[in-house]
mmCIF file of C-alpha atoms in Angstrom:
data_model
loop_
_atom_site.group_PDB
_atom_site.id
_atom_site.type_symbol
_atom_site.label_atom_id
_atom_site.label_comp_id
_atom_site.label_asym_id
_atom_site.label_seq_id
_atom_site.Cartn_x
_atom_site.Cartn_y
_atom_site.Cartn_z
ATOM 1 C CA MET A 143 -1.802 111.557 193.954
ATOM 2 C CA HIS A 144 -2.986 115.172 193.928
ATOM 3 C CA PRO A 145 -4.981 116.547 190.971
ATOM 4 C CA ILE A 146 -3.197 119.072 188.775
ATOM 5 C CA ALA A 147 -4.283 122.612 189.652
ATOM 6 C CA GLU A 148 -6.044 124.539 186.895
ATOM 7 C CA PRO A 149 -4.463 127.833 185.764
ATOM 8 C CA VAL A 150 -5.744 130.894 187.621
ATOM 9 C CA LEU A 151 -7.060 133.860 185.641
ATOM 10 C CA SER A 152 -6.059 137.136 187.297
ATOM 11 C CA ASP A 153 -8.166 140.289 187.200
ATOM 12 C CA SER A 154 -5.814 142.012 184.774
ATOM 13 C CA GLN A 155 -5.671 138.978 182.484
ATOM 14 C CA PHE A 156 -9.465 138.713 182.432
ATOM 15 C CA LEU A 157 -9.766 142.404 181.519
ATOM 16 C CA LYS A 158 -7.181 141.993 178.773
ATOM 17 C CA LEU A 159 -8.909 138.986 177.249
ATOM 18 C CA ALA A 160 -12.334 140.598 177.589
ATOM 19 C CA GLU A 161 -11.060 143.675 175.751
ATOM 20 C CA ILE A 162 -9.721 141.533 172.888
ATOM 21 C CA VAL A 163 -13.098 139.814 172.629
ATOM 22 C CA ARG A 164 -14.857 143.187 172.617
ATOM 23 C CA GLN A 165 -12.573 144.595 169.927
ATOM 24 C CA ASP A 166 -12.904 141.565 167.675
ATOM 25 C CA SER A 167 -16.564 140.691 168.114
ATOM 26 C CA GLY A 168 -18.381 143.498 169.927
ATOM 27 C CA ILE A 169 -19.278 141.041 172.686
ATOM 28 C CA VAL A 170 -19.051 142.485 176.180
ATOM 29 C CA LEU A 171 -17.906 139.994 178.812
ATOM 30 C CA THR A 172 -18.758 141.198 182.294
ATOM 31 C CA THR A 173 -17.201 139.732 185.413
ATOM 32 C CA ALA A 174 -20.253 137.467 185.634
ATOM 33 C CA LYS A 175 -18.837 135.669 182.579
ATOM 34 C CA ARG A 176 -15.432 135.101 184.131
ATOM 35 C CA GLY A 177 -16.243 131.525 185.100
ATOM 36 C CA LEU A 178 -17.411 130.810 181.553
ATOM 37 C CA MET A 179 -14.157 132.171 180.153
ATOM 38 C CA VAL A 180 -12.068 130.037 182.508
ATOM 39 C CA ALA A 181 -14.065 126.875 181.772
ATOM 40 C CA ARG A 182 -13.666 127.290 178.036
ATOM 41 C CA LEU A 183 -10.131 128.630 177.867
ATOM 42 C CA ASN A 184 -8.635 126.097 180.261
ATOM 43 C CA ARG A 185 -9.267 123.523 177.545
ATOM 44 C CA ARG A 186 -7.459 125.754 175.074
ATOM 45 C CA LEU A 187 -4.482 126.175 177.390
ATOM 46 C CA ARG A 188 -4.239 122.405 177.749
ATOM 47 C CA ALA A 189 -4.377 121.949 173.978
ATOM 48 C CA LEU A 190 -1.550 124.463 173.553
ATOM 49 C CA ARG A 191 0.362 123.052 176.556
ATOM 50 C CA LEU A 192 0.618 126.506 178.067
ATOM 51 C CA PRO A 193 1.302 126.742 181.817
ATOM 52 C CA ASP A 194 -0.844 129.770 182.648
ATOM 53 C CA TYR A 195 -2.919 132.648 181.335
ATOM 54 C CA GLN A 196 0.046 134.985 181.102
ATOM 55 C CA ALA A 197 1.562 132.635 178.550
ATOM 56 C CA TYR A 198 -1.739 132.674 176.685
ATOM 57 C CA CYS A 199 -1.891 136.484 176.705
ATOM 58 C CA ASP A 200 1.687 136.548 175.401
ATOM 59 C CA ARG A 201 0.684 134.197 172.601
ATOM 60 C CA LEU A 202 -2.135 136.502 171.578
ATOM 61 C CA GLU A 203 0.408 139.314 171.195
ATOM 62 C CA GLY A 204 2.993 137.205 169.364
ATOM 63 C CA MET A 205 3.357 135.920 165.820
ATOM 64 C CA ASP A 206 0.538 133.416 166.333
ATOM 65 C CA GLY A 207 -1.757 136.108 167.710
ATOM 66 C CA PRO A 208 -4.059 136.628 164.690
ATOM 67 C CA ALA A 209 -4.711 132.905 164.321
ATOM 68 C CA GLU A 210 -5.152 132.420 168.056
ATOM 69 C CA ARG A 211 -7.721 135.199 168.221
ATOM 70 C CA ARG A 212 -9.934 133.056 165.989
ATOM 71 C CA HIS A 213 -9.622 130.202 168.471
ATOM 72 C CA LEU A 214 -10.425 132.625 171.286
ATOM 73 C CA MET A 215 -13.597 133.733 169.502
ATOM 74 C CA SER A 216 -14.572 130.099 168.908
ATOM 75 C CA ALA A 217 -14.090 129.308 172.592
ATOM 76 C CA ILE A 218 -16.039 132.290 173.883
ATOM 77 C CA THR A 219 -18.982 132.520 171.503
ATOM 78 C CA THR A 220 -22.047 130.547 172.533
ATOM 79 C CA ASN A 221 -23.444 128.279 169.819
ATOM 80 C CA VAL A 222 -26.958 127.389 170.935
ATOM 81 C CA THR A 223 -29.224 126.595 168.021
ATOM 82 C CA ALA A 224 -31.884 124.186 166.801
ATOM 83 C CA PHE A 225 -33.885 123.386 163.702
ATOM 84 C CA PHE A 226 -36.930 125.648 163.305
ATOM 85 C CA ARG A 227 -36.136 127.516 166.506
ATOM 86 C CA GLU A 228 -38.714 130.276 167.066
ATOM 87 C CA ALA A 229 -41.072 128.503 164.675
ATOM 88 C CA HIS A 230 -43.293 131.557 164.111
ATOM 89 C CA HIS A 231 -40.501 133.104 162.042
ATOM 90 C CA PHE A 232 -40.549 130.207 159.612
ATOM 91 C CA ARG A 233 -44.343 130.247 159.381
ATOM 92 C CA SER A 234 -44.178 133.928 158.475
ATOM 93 C CA LEU A 235 -41.416 133.218 155.979
ATOM 94 C CA ALA A 236 -43.465 130.474 154.305
ATOM 95 C CA THR A 237 -46.878 132.117 154.233
ATOM 96 C CA GLU A 238 -46.221 135.848 153.892
ATOM 97 C CA ILE A 239 -42.699 136.602 152.744
ATOM 98 C CA LEU A 240 -41.525 133.943 150.306
ATOM 99 C CA PRO A 241 -44.541 133.627 147.945
ATOM 100 C CA PRO A 242 -44.200 137.135 146.422
ATOM 101 C CA LEU A 243 -40.398 136.841 146.399
ATOM 102 C CA ALA A 244 -40.624 133.478 144.625
ATOM 103 C CA ALA A 245 -42.918 134.999 141.991
ATOM 104 C CA LYS A 246 -40.348 137.714 141.326
ATOM 105 C CA ALA A 247 -37.544 135.146 141.139
ATOM 106 C CA LYS A 248 -39.524 133.167 138.551
ATOM 107 C CA ALA A 249 -39.779 136.385 136.530
ATOM 108 C CA GLY A 250 -35.983 136.724 136.509
ATOM 109 C CA ARG A 251 -35.190 138.689 139.666
ATOM 110 C CA ARG A 252 -32.466 137.493 142.020
ATOM 111 C CA LEU A 253 -33.432 136.267 145.486
ATOM 112 C CA ARG A 254 -30.970 136.333 148.385
ATOM 113 C CA LEU A 255 -31.346 135.253 152.014
ATOM 114 C CA TRP A 256 -28.718 135.408 154.747
ATOM 115 C CA SER A 257 -28.349 133.470 157.974
ATOM 116 C CA ALA A 258 -25.920 135.926 159.524
ATOM 117 C CA ALA A 259 -24.905 133.951 162.615
ATOM 118 C CA CYS A 260 -25.621 130.421 161.480
ATOM 119 C CA SER A 261 -23.647 128.503 164.130
ATOM 120 C CA SER A 262 -23.665 124.811 163.139
ATOM 121 C CA GLY A 263 -26.194 125.367 160.365
ATOM 122 C CA GLU A 264 -29.582 124.399 161.801
ATOM 123 C CA GLU A 265 -31.066 127.849 161.180
ATOM 124 C CA ALA A 266 -29.720 128.057 157.630
ATOM 125 C CA TYR A 267 -31.043 124.620 156.690
ATOM 126 C CA SER A 268 -34.410 125.480 158.267
ATOM 127 C CA ILE A 269 -34.521 128.513 155.957
ATOM 128 C CA ALA A 270 -33.571 126.335 152.980
ATOM 129 C CA ILE A 271 -36.234 123.719 153.777
ATOM 130 C CA THR A 272 -38.868 126.443 154.098
ATOM 131 C CA LEU A 273 -37.736 127.970 150.821
ATOM 132 C CA LEU A 274 -37.860 124.702 148.878
ATOM 133 C CA GLU A 275 -41.261 123.802 150.283
ATOM 134 C CA THR A 276 -42.561 127.175 149.125
ATOM 135 C CA PHE A 277 -40.541 127.363 145.897
ATOM 136 C CA PRO A 278 -39.645 123.795 144.832
ATOM 137 C CA ASP A 279 -37.768 124.762 141.664
ATOM 138 C CA ALA A 280 -35.689 127.479 143.368
ATOM 139 C CA ALA A 281 -32.437 125.865 142.232
ATOM 140 C CA ARG A 282 -33.336 126.608 138.597
ATOM 141 C CA HIS A 283 -33.430 130.333 139.330
ATOM 142 C CA ASP A 284 -31.057 132.957 140.722
ATOM 143 C CA VAL A 285 -31.666 131.982 144.346
ATOM 144 C CA ARG A 286 -29.051 131.637 147.083
ATOM 145 C CA ILE A 287 -28.855 131.401 150.865
ATOM 146 C CA LEU A 288 -25.682 132.682 152.498
ATOM 147 C CA ALA A 289 -24.842 131.143 155.872
ATOM 148 C CA SER A 290 -22.020 132.789 157.824
ATOM 149 C CA ASP A 291 -20.510 132.618 161.285
ATOM 150 C CA ILE A 292 -17.476 133.984 163.108
ATOM 151 C CA ASP A 293 -16.444 130.469 164.213
ATOM 152 C CA PRO A 294 -14.643 128.467 161.500
ATOM 153 C CA GLY A 295 -15.372 125.252 163.374
ATOM 154 C CA MET A 296 -19.100 125.953 163.244
ATOM 155 C CA ILE A 297 -18.921 126.767 159.541
ATOM 156 C CA ALA A 298 -17.177 123.447 158.881
ATOM 157 C CA ARG A 299 -19.916 121.595 160.770
ATOM 158 C CA ALA A 300 -22.642 123.516 158.962
ATOM 159 C CA ALA A 301 -21.142 122.845 155.553
ATOM 160 C CA ALA A 302 -20.873 119.129 156.389
ATOM 161 C CA GLY A 303 -24.600 119.112 157.140
ATOM 162 C CA ARG A 304 -24.534 116.033 159.359
ATOM 163 C CA TYR A 305 -26.669 115.946 162.489
ATOM 164 C CA ALA A 306 -27.554 113.491 165.241
ATOM 165 C CA ARG A 307 -31.097 112.159 164.933
ATOM 166 C CA ASP A 308 -32.077 113.495 168.362
ATOM 167 C CA GLY A 309 -31.433 117.044 167.170
ATOM 168 C CA LEU A 310 -33.654 116.533 164.131
ATOM 169 C CA ARG A 311 -36.899 116.007 166.028
ATOM 170 C CA PRO A 312 -38.216 119.518 165.220
ATOM 171 C CA VAL A 313 -37.789 118.726 161.509
ATOM 172 C CA GLY A 314 -40.488 116.041 161.538
ATOM 173 C CA VAL A 315 -40.666 112.709 159.748
ATOM 174 C CA ARG A 316 -41.891 114.013 156.393
ATOM 175 C CA ARG A 317 -39.184 116.641 156.058
ATOM 176 C CA LEU A 318 -36.559 114.233 157.352
ATOM 177 C CA GLN A 319 -37.383 111.746 154.606
ATOM 178 C CA ARG A 320 -37.383 114.387 151.895
ATOM 179 C CA PHE A 321 -34.373 116.482 152.787
ATOM 180 C CA PHE A 322 -32.006 114.122 154.658
ATOM 181 C CA THR A 323 -30.339 110.749 154.192
ATOM 182 C CA ARG A 324 -29.825 108.475 157.179
ATOM 183 C CA ASP A 325 -26.287 107.466 158.120
ATOM 184 C CA GLY A 326 -26.418 105.289 161.220
ATOM 185 C CA GLU A 327 -27.442 107.444 164.156
ATOM 186 C CA SER A 328 -26.919 110.599 162.116
ATOM 187 C CA CYS A 329 -28.567 112.180 159.106
ATOM 188 C CA THR A 330 -26.990 114.249 156.340
ATOM 189 C CA VAL A 331 -28.677 116.947 154.282
ATOM 190 C CA ARG A 332 -29.367 116.111 150.659
ATOM 191 C CA ASP A 333 -27.763 117.909 147.731
ATOM 192 C CA GLU A 334 -31.127 119.530 147.014
ATOM 193 C CA LEU A 335 -30.498 121.751 150.030
ATOM 194 C CA ARG A 336 -26.776 122.199 149.506
ATOM 195 C CA GLY A 337 -27.285 123.396 145.951
ATOM 196 C CA ILE A 338 -28.854 126.697 146.993
ATOM 197 C CA MET A 339 -26.523 127.409 149.928
ATOM 198 C CA ARG A 340 -23.137 129.003 150.433
ATOM 199 C CA PHE A 341 -21.185 128.872 153.719
ATOM 200 C CA ALA A 342 -18.560 131.410 154.768
ATOM 201 C CA GLU A 343 -16.585 132.433 157.832
ATOM 202 C CA LEU A 344 -17.478 136.041 158.567
ATOM 203 C CA ASN A 345 -17.075 138.408 161.499
ATOM 204 C CA LEU A 346 -20.109 140.703 161.410
ATOM 205 C CA HIS A 347 -17.970 143.609 162.609
ATOM 206 C CA ASP A 348 -15.489 143.298 159.749
ATOM 207 C CA PRO A 349 -16.057 144.598 156.188
ATOM 208 C CA TRP A 350 -18.528 142.387 154.327
ATOM 209 C CA PRO A 351 -17.274 140.847 151.052
ATOM 210 C CA PHE A 352 -20.447 141.482 149.048
ATOM 211 C CA SER A 353 -22.279 144.477 147.663
ATOM 212 C CA GLY A 354 -25.618 143.028 146.576
ATOM 213 C CA ARG A 355 -28.657 143.436 148.788
ATOM 214 C CA PHE A 356 -30.582 140.726 150.596
ATOM 215 C CA ASP A 357 -34.312 140.159 150.647
ATOM 216 C CA VAL A 358 -34.276 138.422 154.027
ATOM 217 C CA ILE A 359 -31.692 138.459 156.822
ATOM 218 C CA PHE A 360 -31.829 136.286 159.927
ATOM 219 C CA CYS A 361 -29.612 137.492 162.774
ATOM 220 C CA ARG A 362 -31.118 135.943 165.863
ATOM 221 C CA ASN A 363 -29.729 135.644 169.370
ATOM 222 C CA ALA A 364 -26.325 136.882 168.243
ATOM 223 C CA VAL A 365 -26.206 140.460 169.550
ATOM 224 C CA ILE A 366 -27.404 139.829 173.106
ATOM 225 C CA TYR A 367 -23.945 140.464 174.557
ATOM 226 C CA PHE A 368 -22.838 143.177 172.121
ATOM 227 C CA GLU A 369 -22.055 146.588 173.492
ATOM 228 C CA THR A 370 -24.640 149.215 172.593
ATOM 229 C CA GLY A 371 -22.582 150.979 169.927
ATOM 230 C CA ALA A 372 -21.610 147.753 168.153
ATOM 231 C CA ARG A 373 -25.190 146.479 168.216
ATOM 232 C CA GLN A 374 -26.724 149.670 166.859
ATOM 233 C CA ARG A 375 -24.099 149.985 164.141
ATOM 234 C CA LEU A 376 -24.803 146.393 163.073
ATOM 235 C CA TRP A 377 -28.529 147.166 162.756
ATOM 236 C CA GLN A 378 -27.610 150.125 160.549
ATOM 237 C CA ARG A 379 -25.375 147.960 158.379
ATOM 238 C CA PHE A 380 -28.166 145.433 157.970
ATOM 239 C CA ALA A 381 -30.503 148.255 156.948
ATOM 240 C CA ARG A 382 -28.064 149.203 154.198
ATOM 241 C CA GLN A 383 -27.785 145.599 153.072
ATOM 242 C CA ILE A 384 -31.521 144.817 152.944
ATOM 243 C CA ALA A 385 -33.465 145.735 149.831
ATOM 244 C CA PRO A 386 -36.424 148.090 150.359
ATOM 245 C CA GLY A 387 -39.332 145.912 151.407
ATOM 246 C CA GLY A 388 -36.981 143.209 152.665
ATOM 247 C CA TYR A 389 -37.095 141.614 156.097
ATOM 248 C CA LEU A 390 -34.912 141.325 159.191
ATOM 249 C CA PHE A 391 -35.521 138.604 161.794
ATOM 250 C CA ILE A 392 -33.951 138.983 165.246
ATOM 251 C CA GLY A 393 -34.056 136.924 168.444
ATOM 252 C CA HIS A 394 -36.922 136.966 170.902
ATOM 253 C CA CYS A 395 -34.710 138.555 173.599
ATOM 254 C CA GLU A 396 -33.398 141.264 171.274
ATOM 255 C CA ARG A 397 -34.753 144.606 170.169
ATOM 256 C CA LEU A 398 -34.080 146.819 167.188
ATOM 257 C CA ASP A 399 -32.779 150.075 168.649
ATOM 258 C CA GLY A 400 -30.766 153.144 167.749
ATOM 259 C CA PRO A 401 -30.846 155.033 164.434
ATOM 260 C CA ALA A 402 -31.828 151.906 162.477
ATOM 261 C CA ALA A 403 -35.182 151.733 164.274
ATOM 262 C CA ASP A 404 -36.499 154.461 161.939
ATOM 263 C CA LEU A 405 -35.506 152.403 158.885
ATOM 264 C CA PHE A 406 -37.792 149.461 159.657
ATOM 265 C CA GLU A 407 -41.468 148.820 160.335
ATOM 266 C CA PRO A 408 -42.715 146.016 162.623
ATOM 267 C CA ALA A 409 -43.840 142.989 160.603
ATOM 268 C CA GLY A 410 -44.588 140.449 163.318
ATOM 269 C CA ALA A 411 -42.928 139.168 166.473
ATOM 270 C CA THR A 412 -39.239 140.215 166.257
ATOM 271 C CA CYS A 413 -39.598 140.618 162.502
ATOM 272 C CA TYR A 414 -39.063 143.955 160.768
ATOM 273 C CA ARG A 415 -39.590 145.187 157.211
ATOM 274 C CA ARG A 416 -37.215 147.665 155.626
ATOM 275 C CA ASN A 417 -38.932 150.892 154.626
ATOM 276 C CA SER A 418 -37.806 153.332 151.949
ATOM 277 C CA THR A 419 -36.109 155.827 154.286
ATOM 278 C CA PRO A 420 -32.514 156.454 153.148
ATOM 279 C CA PRO A 421 -30.032 155.302 155.778
ATOM 280 C CA PRO A 422 -27.887 157.961 157.494
ATOM 281 C CA PRO A 423 -24.073 157.777 157.253
ATOM 282 C CA LEU A 424 -22.537 155.117 159.444
ATOM 283 C CA PRO A 425 -20.782 156.387 162.587
#
């Protein structure tokens, strides 16, 4: 009995799919990523019972196209995350950034933080744990953490807040006992964390459904594969959305470039503080 041959992705089909991904997410897929695309989309073709990639391309252009594009983004985007990843960011958040912001929140000012590519939620909950350790009564004030991601499946997992115990090792025993409840081989976040968080599906390249400014934005390891124009425009949009004196955290392999570089001052390793320079018009 011969194994069933996997669908073959032609050059033209790869270019078509890569262009859709670029248009929708700003992610540039070079030919080096062709194998990744095939590995991930073959599963999608099987789920849809489609015979080949031409049928899949046709689907993307048909009535089901808008919905299928979301599945395409979910398949292509890489969701690598961990609790307290790049731990120096959370130390800076706890010792330097949050104390003065907490004092202002206690005096009646709103406090907003955003995990802008939260994946399955580990980063967002790490922010929330750090916040509650620094500001234990945050829930009694106007304090919220927004956690967003382009992948609806990741948002569902993040909102559920349930994680395998192996993935919780960076949290530590003390934090695990305080902020999680054990459920067999998994642990679930307590309502104390959920109460200050909001989860939403959001494509960073689409219009953002809020007007208020943030005091802290985390957008780490999300723009590595963005084309230059999309990346630099996103930095500019963040600059507009961060309050003067607020902070932007990016990934250790990323750099703040383009026009937005003049709108921030270095504030630590891959951490930047918004200065008072008015932002230029967006391109």
